[in-house]
Amino acid sequence: MARGDPSHPEHGGAVAVPEDLPPGSVVTSSGRVSVAEVFVEPSNTDHPFTPVQLVRLDEALTLTSRETGLRFSVYLGDLGPDVQARVTELHGQLEGSGEAVLVAVSPEQRVVEVLTGAEARVRLPDRGSKLAVMSMVASFREGDLLGGLLSGLRMLADQAGGRRPTH
């Protein structure tokens, strides 16, 4: 409601109250509908990892990147209707995408993709990526999201080998 509107409560106007307000609702003096809701603890679907698990995942990403010289990243979430396009878009946003390895997981869609940049692809053949994906999927089926990601990262790092010397 705009200030100066004749129906504004400050100007003696009445606030219209919808007849279909849900229980626990009230229309405030400004005309806003306020609804009381019972507090619900966030579920694992809201936050799939505990803070300790996030630290473990961060450490795994840091170590695999440090050991191999490649830039490992994990994306966890919906990948939309065109999975391949979305994974390519996410990979392109990574710093140093030529040396980047993106592990994209969409649990709701049951999709796991590994996309490597041009430099990373030389050291990480498709066969190695497929084996890591199969390992991750097996863990995911058992309900172990973190374990699947950690073992997948380890397998990808092992396939890529150690950091290459720079001249």
C-alpha atoms as a PDB file:
ATOM      1  CA  MET A   1       0.000   0.000   0.000  1.00  0.00           C
ATOM      2  CA  ALA A   2       1.444   3.368  -0.942  1.00  0.00           C
ATOM      3  CA  ARG A   3       1.713   6.091   1.667  1.00  0.00           C
ATOM      4  CA  GLY A   4      -1.117   8.542   1.280  1.00  0.00           C
ATOM      5  CA  ASP A   5      -3.479   5.828   0.098  1.00  0.00           C
ATOM      6  CA  PRO A   6      -6.870   6.523   1.720  1.00  0.00           C
ATOM      7  CA  SER A   7      -7.177   2.898   2.828  1.00  0.00           C
ATOM      8  CA  HIS A   8      -3.889   3.022   4.753  1.00  0.00           C
ATOM      9  CA  PRO A   9      -4.509   2.501   8.517  1.00  0.00           C
ATOM     10  CA  GLU A  10      -2.622   5.693   9.420  1.00  0.00           C
ATOM     11  CA  HIS A  11      -5.158   7.664   7.414  1.00  0.00           C
ATOM     12  CA  GLY A  12      -8.217   6.107   8.981  1.00  0.00           C
ATOM     13  CA  GLY A  13      -8.666   3.504   6.243  1.00  0.00           C
ATOM     14  CA  ALA A  14      -9.365  -0.156   6.945  1.00  0.00           C
ATOM     15  CA  VAL A  15      -7.005  -2.961   5.966  1.00  0.00           C
ATOM     16  CA  ALA A  16      -8.725  -5.602   3.874  1.00  0.00           C
ATOM     17  CA  VAL A  17      -8.573  -9.003   5.564  1.00  0.00           C
ATOM     18  CA  PRO A  18      -8.719 -11.975   3.226  1.00  0.00           C
ATOM     19  CA  GLU A  19     -11.368 -14.472   4.229  1.00  0.00           C
ATOM     20  CA  ASP A  20      -9.178 -17.480   3.473  1.00  0.00           C
ATOM     21  CA  LEU A  21      -6.356 -16.797   5.940  1.00  0.00           C
ATOM     22  CA  PRO A  22      -4.760 -20.040   7.157  1.00  0.00           C
ATOM     23  CA  PRO A  23      -4.813 -20.802  10.901  1.00  0.00           C
ATOM     24  CA  GLY A  24      -2.105 -18.894  12.781  1.00  0.00           C
ATOM     25  CA  SER A  25      -2.209 -15.994  10.335  1.00  0.00           C
ATOM     26  CA  VAL A  26      -2.910 -12.340  10.959  1.00  0.00           C
ATOM     27  CA  VAL A  27      -2.936  -9.220   8.846  1.00  0.00           C
ATOM     28  CA  THR A  28      -0.636  -6.623  10.384  1.00  0.00           C
ATOM     29  CA  SER A  29      -1.464  -2.928  10.527  1.00  0.00           C
ATOM     30  CA  SER A  30       0.660  -2.408   7.410  1.00  0.00           C
ATOM     31  CA  GLY A  31      -1.436  -4.922   5.499  1.00  0.00           C
ATOM     32  CA  ARG A  32       1.242  -7.636   5.486  1.00  0.00           C
ATOM     33  CA  VAL A  33       0.096 -11.187   6.247  1.00  0.00           C
ATOM     34  CA  SER A  34       2.134 -12.765   9.046  1.00  0.00           C
ATOM     35  CA  VAL A  35       1.970 -16.535   9.463  1.00  0.00           C
ATOM     36  CA  ALA A  36       3.159 -18.471  12.515  1.00  0.00           C
ATOM     37  CA  GLU A  37       4.880 -21.756  11.739  1.00  0.00           C
ATOM     38  CA  VAL A  38       6.240 -24.520  13.921  1.00  0.00           C
ATOM     39  CA  PHE A  39      10.051 -24.580  13.938  1.00  0.00           C
ATOM     40  CA  VAL A  40      11.470 -27.632  12.212  1.00  0.00           C
ATOM     41  CA  GLU A  41      15.118 -28.654  12.531  1.00  0.00           C
ATOM     42  CA  PRO A  42      16.890 -28.613   9.158  1.00  0.00           C
ATOM     43  CA  SER A  43      17.037 -32.077   7.676  1.00  0.00           C
ATOM     44  CA  ASN A  44      19.930 -33.857   6.006  1.00  0.00           C
ATOM     45  CA  THR A  45      18.341 -33.032   2.672  1.00  0.00           C
ATOM     46  CA  ASP A  46      18.792 -29.331   3.497  1.00  0.00           C
ATOM     47  CA  HIS A  47      22.432 -29.805   4.520  1.00  0.00           C
ATOM     48  CA  PRO A  48      23.884 -33.109   3.356  1.00  0.00           C
ATOM     49  CA  PHE A  49      27.132 -32.712   5.325  1.00  0.00           C
ATOM     50  CA  THR A  50      28.004 -31.907   8.911  1.00  0.00           C
ATOM     51  CA  PRO A  51      30.719 -29.296   9.530  1.00  0.00           C
ATOM     52  CA  VAL A  52      33.216 -32.100  10.241  1.00  0.00           C
ATOM     53  CA  GLN A  53      32.324 -33.819   6.962  1.00  0.00           C
ATOM     54  CA  LEU A  54      32.739 -30.531   5.087  1.00  0.00           C
ATOM     55  CA  VAL A  55      36.229 -30.188   6.571  1.00  0.00           C
ATOM     56  CA  ARG A  56      37.076 -33.725   5.411  1.00  0.00           C
ATOM     57  CA  LEU A  57      35.829 -32.956   1.899  1.00  0.00           C
ATOM     58  CA  ASP A  58      37.760 -29.689   1.814  1.00  0.00           C
ATOM     59  CA  GLU A  59      40.916 -31.470   2.950  1.00  0.00           C
ATOM     60  CA  ALA A  60      40.460 -34.142   0.271  1.00  0.00           C
ATOM     61  CA  LEU A  61      40.004 -31.492  -2.438  1.00  0.00           C
ATOM     62  CA  THR A  62      43.062 -29.587  -1.212  1.00  0.00           C
ATOM     63  CA  LEU A  63      45.261 -32.689  -1.022  1.00  0.00           C
ATOM     64  CA  THR A  64      44.247 -34.101  -4.404  1.00  0.00           C
ATOM     65  CA  SER A  65      44.815 -30.713  -6.028  1.00  0.00           C
ATOM     66  CA  ARG A  66      48.170 -30.276  -4.299  1.00  0.00           C
ATOM     67  CA  GLU A  67      49.382 -33.811  -5.094  1.00  0.00           C
ATOM     68  CA  THR A  68      48.408 -33.769  -8.761  1.00  0.00           C
ATOM     69  CA  GLY A  69      48.721 -30.108  -9.723  1.00  0.00           C
ATOM     70  CA  LEU A  70      45.192 -30.310 -11.138  1.00  0.00           C
ATOM     71  CA  ARG A  71      42.287 -28.259  -9.761  1.00  0.00           C
ATOM     72  CA  PHE A  72      39.664 -30.590  -8.306  1.00  0.00           C
ATOM     73  CA  SER A  73      36.169 -29.279  -7.559  1.00  0.00           C
ATOM     74  CA  VAL A  74      32.904 -30.870  -6.453  1.00  0.00           C
ATOM     75  CA  TYR A  75      29.436 -29.608  -7.345  1.00  0.00           C
ATOM     76  CA  LEU A  76      26.526 -31.119  -5.435  1.00  0.00           C
ATOM     77  CA  GLY A  77      23.025 -30.140  -6.493  1.00  0.00           C
ATOM     78  CA  ASP A  78      20.476 -30.101  -9.255  1.00  0.00           C
ATOM     79  CA  LEU A  79      21.965 -30.065 -12.748  1.00  0.00           C
ATOM     80  CA  GLY A  80      18.772 -29.103 -14.562  1.00  0.00           C
ATOM     81  CA  PRO A  81      17.200 -30.668 -17.630  1.00  0.00           C
ATOM     82  CA  ASP A  82      20.321 -30.409 -19.838  1.00  0.00           C
ATOM     83  CA  VAL A  83      22.889 -32.050 -17.560  1.00  0.00           C
ATOM     84  CA  GLN A  84      25.783 -31.954 -20.012  1.00  0.00           C
ATOM     85  CA  ALA A  85      25.315 -28.253 -20.760  1.00  0.00           C
ATOM     86  CA  ARG A  86      25.109 -27.389 -17.060  1.00  0.00           C
ATOM     87  CA  VAL A  87      28.227 -29.408 -16.200  1.00  0.00           C
ATOM     88  CA  THR A  88      30.096 -27.727 -19.057  1.00  0.00           C
ATOM     89  CA  GLU A  89      28.928 -24.320 -17.830  1.00  0.00           C
ATOM     90  CA  LEU A  90      30.045 -25.060 -14.250  1.00  0.00           C
ATOM     91  CA  HIS A  91      33.421 -26.346 -15.456  1.00  0.00           C
ATOM     92  CA  GLY A  92      33.928 -23.208 -17.543  1.00  0.00           C
ATOM     93  CA  GLN A  93      33.450 -21.068 -14.423  1.00  0.00           C
ATOM     94  CA  LEU A  94      36.370 -22.739 -12.650  1.00  0.00           C
ATOM     95  CA  GLU A  95      39.636 -20.860 -12.442  1.00  0.00           C
ATOM     96  CA  GLY A  96      42.217 -22.518 -14.678  1.00  0.00           C
ATOM     97  CA  SER A  97      39.559 -24.695 -16.296  1.00  0.00           C
ATOM     98  CA  GLY A  98      42.145 -26.343 -18.560  1.00  0.00           C
ATOM     99  CA  GLU A  99      43.660 -28.004 -15.499  1.00  0.00           C
ATOM    100  CA  ALA A 100      40.327 -28.451 -13.719  1.00  0.00           C
ATOM    101  CA  VAL A 101      38.508 -31.659 -12.838  1.00  0.00           C
ATOM    102  CA  LEU A 102      34.854 -31.184 -11.912  1.00  0.00           C
ATOM    103  CA  VAL A 103      32.930 -33.921 -10.122  1.00  0.00           C
ATOM    104  CA  ALA A 104      29.242 -33.002 -10.490  1.00  0.00           C
ATOM    105  CA  VAL A 105      26.705 -34.987  -8.473  1.00  0.00           C
ATOM    106  CA  SER A 106      22.937 -34.578  -8.549  1.00  0.00           C
ATOM    107  CA  PRO A 107      21.530 -37.099  -6.051  1.00  0.00           C
ATOM    108  CA  GLU A 108      17.889 -36.339  -6.893  1.00  0.00           C
ATOM    109  CA  GLN A 109      18.542 -36.876 -10.603  1.00  0.00           C
ATOM    110  CA  ARG A 110      20.836 -39.839  -9.903  1.00  0.00           C
ATOM    111  CA  VAL A 111      23.564 -38.311 -12.059  1.00  0.00           C
ATOM    112  CA  VAL A 112      27.340 -38.308 -11.592  1.00  0.00           C
ATOM    113  CA  GLU A 113      29.539 -36.572 -14.146  1.00  0.00           C
ATOM    114  CA  VAL A 114      33.289 -36.000 -14.236  1.00  0.00           C
ATOM    115  CA  LEU A 115      34.454 -33.311 -16.636  1.00  0.00           C
ATOM    116  CA  THR A 116      38.126 -32.583 -17.223  1.00  0.00           C
ATOM    117  CA  GLY A 117      39.812 -29.644 -18.903  1.00  0.00           C
ATOM    118  CA  ALA A 118      42.181 -30.112 -21.845  1.00  0.00           C
ATOM    119  CA  GLU A 119      45.327 -30.369 -19.693  1.00  0.00           C
ATOM    120  CA  ALA A 120      43.670 -32.584 -17.091  1.00  0.00           C
ATOM    121  CA  ARG A 121      42.310 -34.922 -19.782  1.00  0.00           C
ATOM    122  CA  VAL A 122      45.865 -35.784 -20.867  1.00  0.00           C
ATOM    123  CA  ARG A 123      46.610 -37.121 -17.378  1.00  0.00           C
ATOM    124  CA  LEU A 124      43.177 -38.442 -16.534  1.00  0.00           C
ATOM    125  CA  PRO A 125      41.815 -40.699 -19.293  1.00  0.00           C
ATOM    126  CA  ASP A 126      38.090 -41.428 -19.621  1.00  0.00           C
ATOM    127  CA  ARG A 127      38.630 -44.976 -18.379  1.00  0.00           C
ATOM    128  CA  GLY A 128      40.012 -43.712 -15.070  1.00  0.00           C
ATOM    129  CA  SER A 129      37.114 -41.286 -14.697  1.00  0.00           C
ATOM    130  CA  LYS A 130      34.582 -44.026 -15.410  1.00  0.00           C
ATOM    131  CA  LEU A 131      36.096 -46.281 -12.750  1.00  0.00           C
ATOM    132  CA  ALA A 132      35.918 -43.457 -10.210  1.00  0.00           C
ATOM    133  CA  VAL A 133      32.286 -42.770 -11.139  1.00  0.00           C
ATOM    134  CA  MET A 134      31.406 -46.461 -10.724  1.00  0.00           C
ATOM    135  CA  SER A 135      33.018 -46.449  -7.288  1.00  0.00           C
ATOM    136  CA  MET A 136      31.150 -43.305  -6.262  1.00  0.00           C
ATOM    137  CA  VAL A 137      27.818 -44.669  -7.478  1.00  0.00           C
ATOM    138  CA  ALA A 138      28.322 -47.857  -5.455  1.00  0.00           C
ATOM    139  CA  SER A 139      28.873 -45.787  -2.290  1.00  0.00           C
ATOM    140  CA  PHE A 140      25.947 -43.488  -3.085  1.00  0.00           C
ATOM    141  CA  ARG A 141      23.655 -46.503  -3.417  1.00  0.00           C
ATOM    142  CA  GLU A 142      24.639 -47.481   0.119  1.00  0.00           C
ATOM    143  CA  GLY A 143      23.725 -43.987   1.316  1.00  0.00           C
ATOM    144  CA  ASP A 144      27.336 -42.868   1.783  1.00  0.00           C
ATOM    145  CA  LEU A 145      27.558 -39.574  -0.093  1.00  0.00           C
ATOM    146  CA  LEU A 146      30.716 -38.340   1.602  1.00  0.00           C
ATOM    147  CA  GLY A 147      32.501 -41.702   1.380  1.00  0.00           C
ATOM    148  CA  GLY A 148      31.680 -41.920  -2.319  1.00  0.00           C
ATOM    149  CA  LEU A 149      33.067 -38.462  -3.004  1.00  0.00           C
ATOM    150  CA  LEU A 150      36.216 -39.081  -0.969  1.00  0.00           C
ATOM    151  CA  SER A 151      36.977 -42.422  -2.632  1.00  0.00           C
ATOM    152  CA  GLY A 152      36.185 -40.990  -6.065  1.00  0.00           C
ATOM    153  CA  LEU A 153      38.563 -38.086  -5.515  1.00  0.00           C
ATOM    154  CA  ARG A 154      41.276 -40.476  -4.336  1.00  0.00           C
ATOM    155  CA  MET A 155      40.821 -42.693  -7.403  1.00  0.00           C
ATOM    156  CA  LEU A 156      40.926 -39.689  -9.753  1.00  0.00           C
ATOM    157  CA  ALA A 157      44.077 -38.385  -8.059  1.00  0.00           C
ATOM    158  CA  ASP A 158      45.728 -41.807  -8.280  1.00  0.00           C
ATOM    159  CA  GLN A 159      44.895 -42.015 -11.985  1.00  0.00           C
ATOM    160  CA  ALA A 160      46.248 -38.512 -12.650  1.00  0.00           C
ATOM    161  CA  GLY A 161      49.517 -39.233 -10.866  1.00  0.00           C
ATOM    162  CA  GLY A 162      51.808 -36.785  -9.140  1.00  0.00           C
ATOM    163  CA  ARG A 163      52.387 -33.167  -9.972  1.00  0.00           C
ATOM    164  CA  ARG A 164      54.282 -32.702 -13.204  1.00  0.00           C
ATOM    165  CA  PRO A 165      57.543 -30.780 -12.967  1.00  0.00           C
ATOM    166  CA  THR A 166      57.515 -27.325 -14.542  1.00  0.00           C
ATOM    167  CA  HIS A 167      60.455 -26.192 -16.601  1.00  0.00           C
END
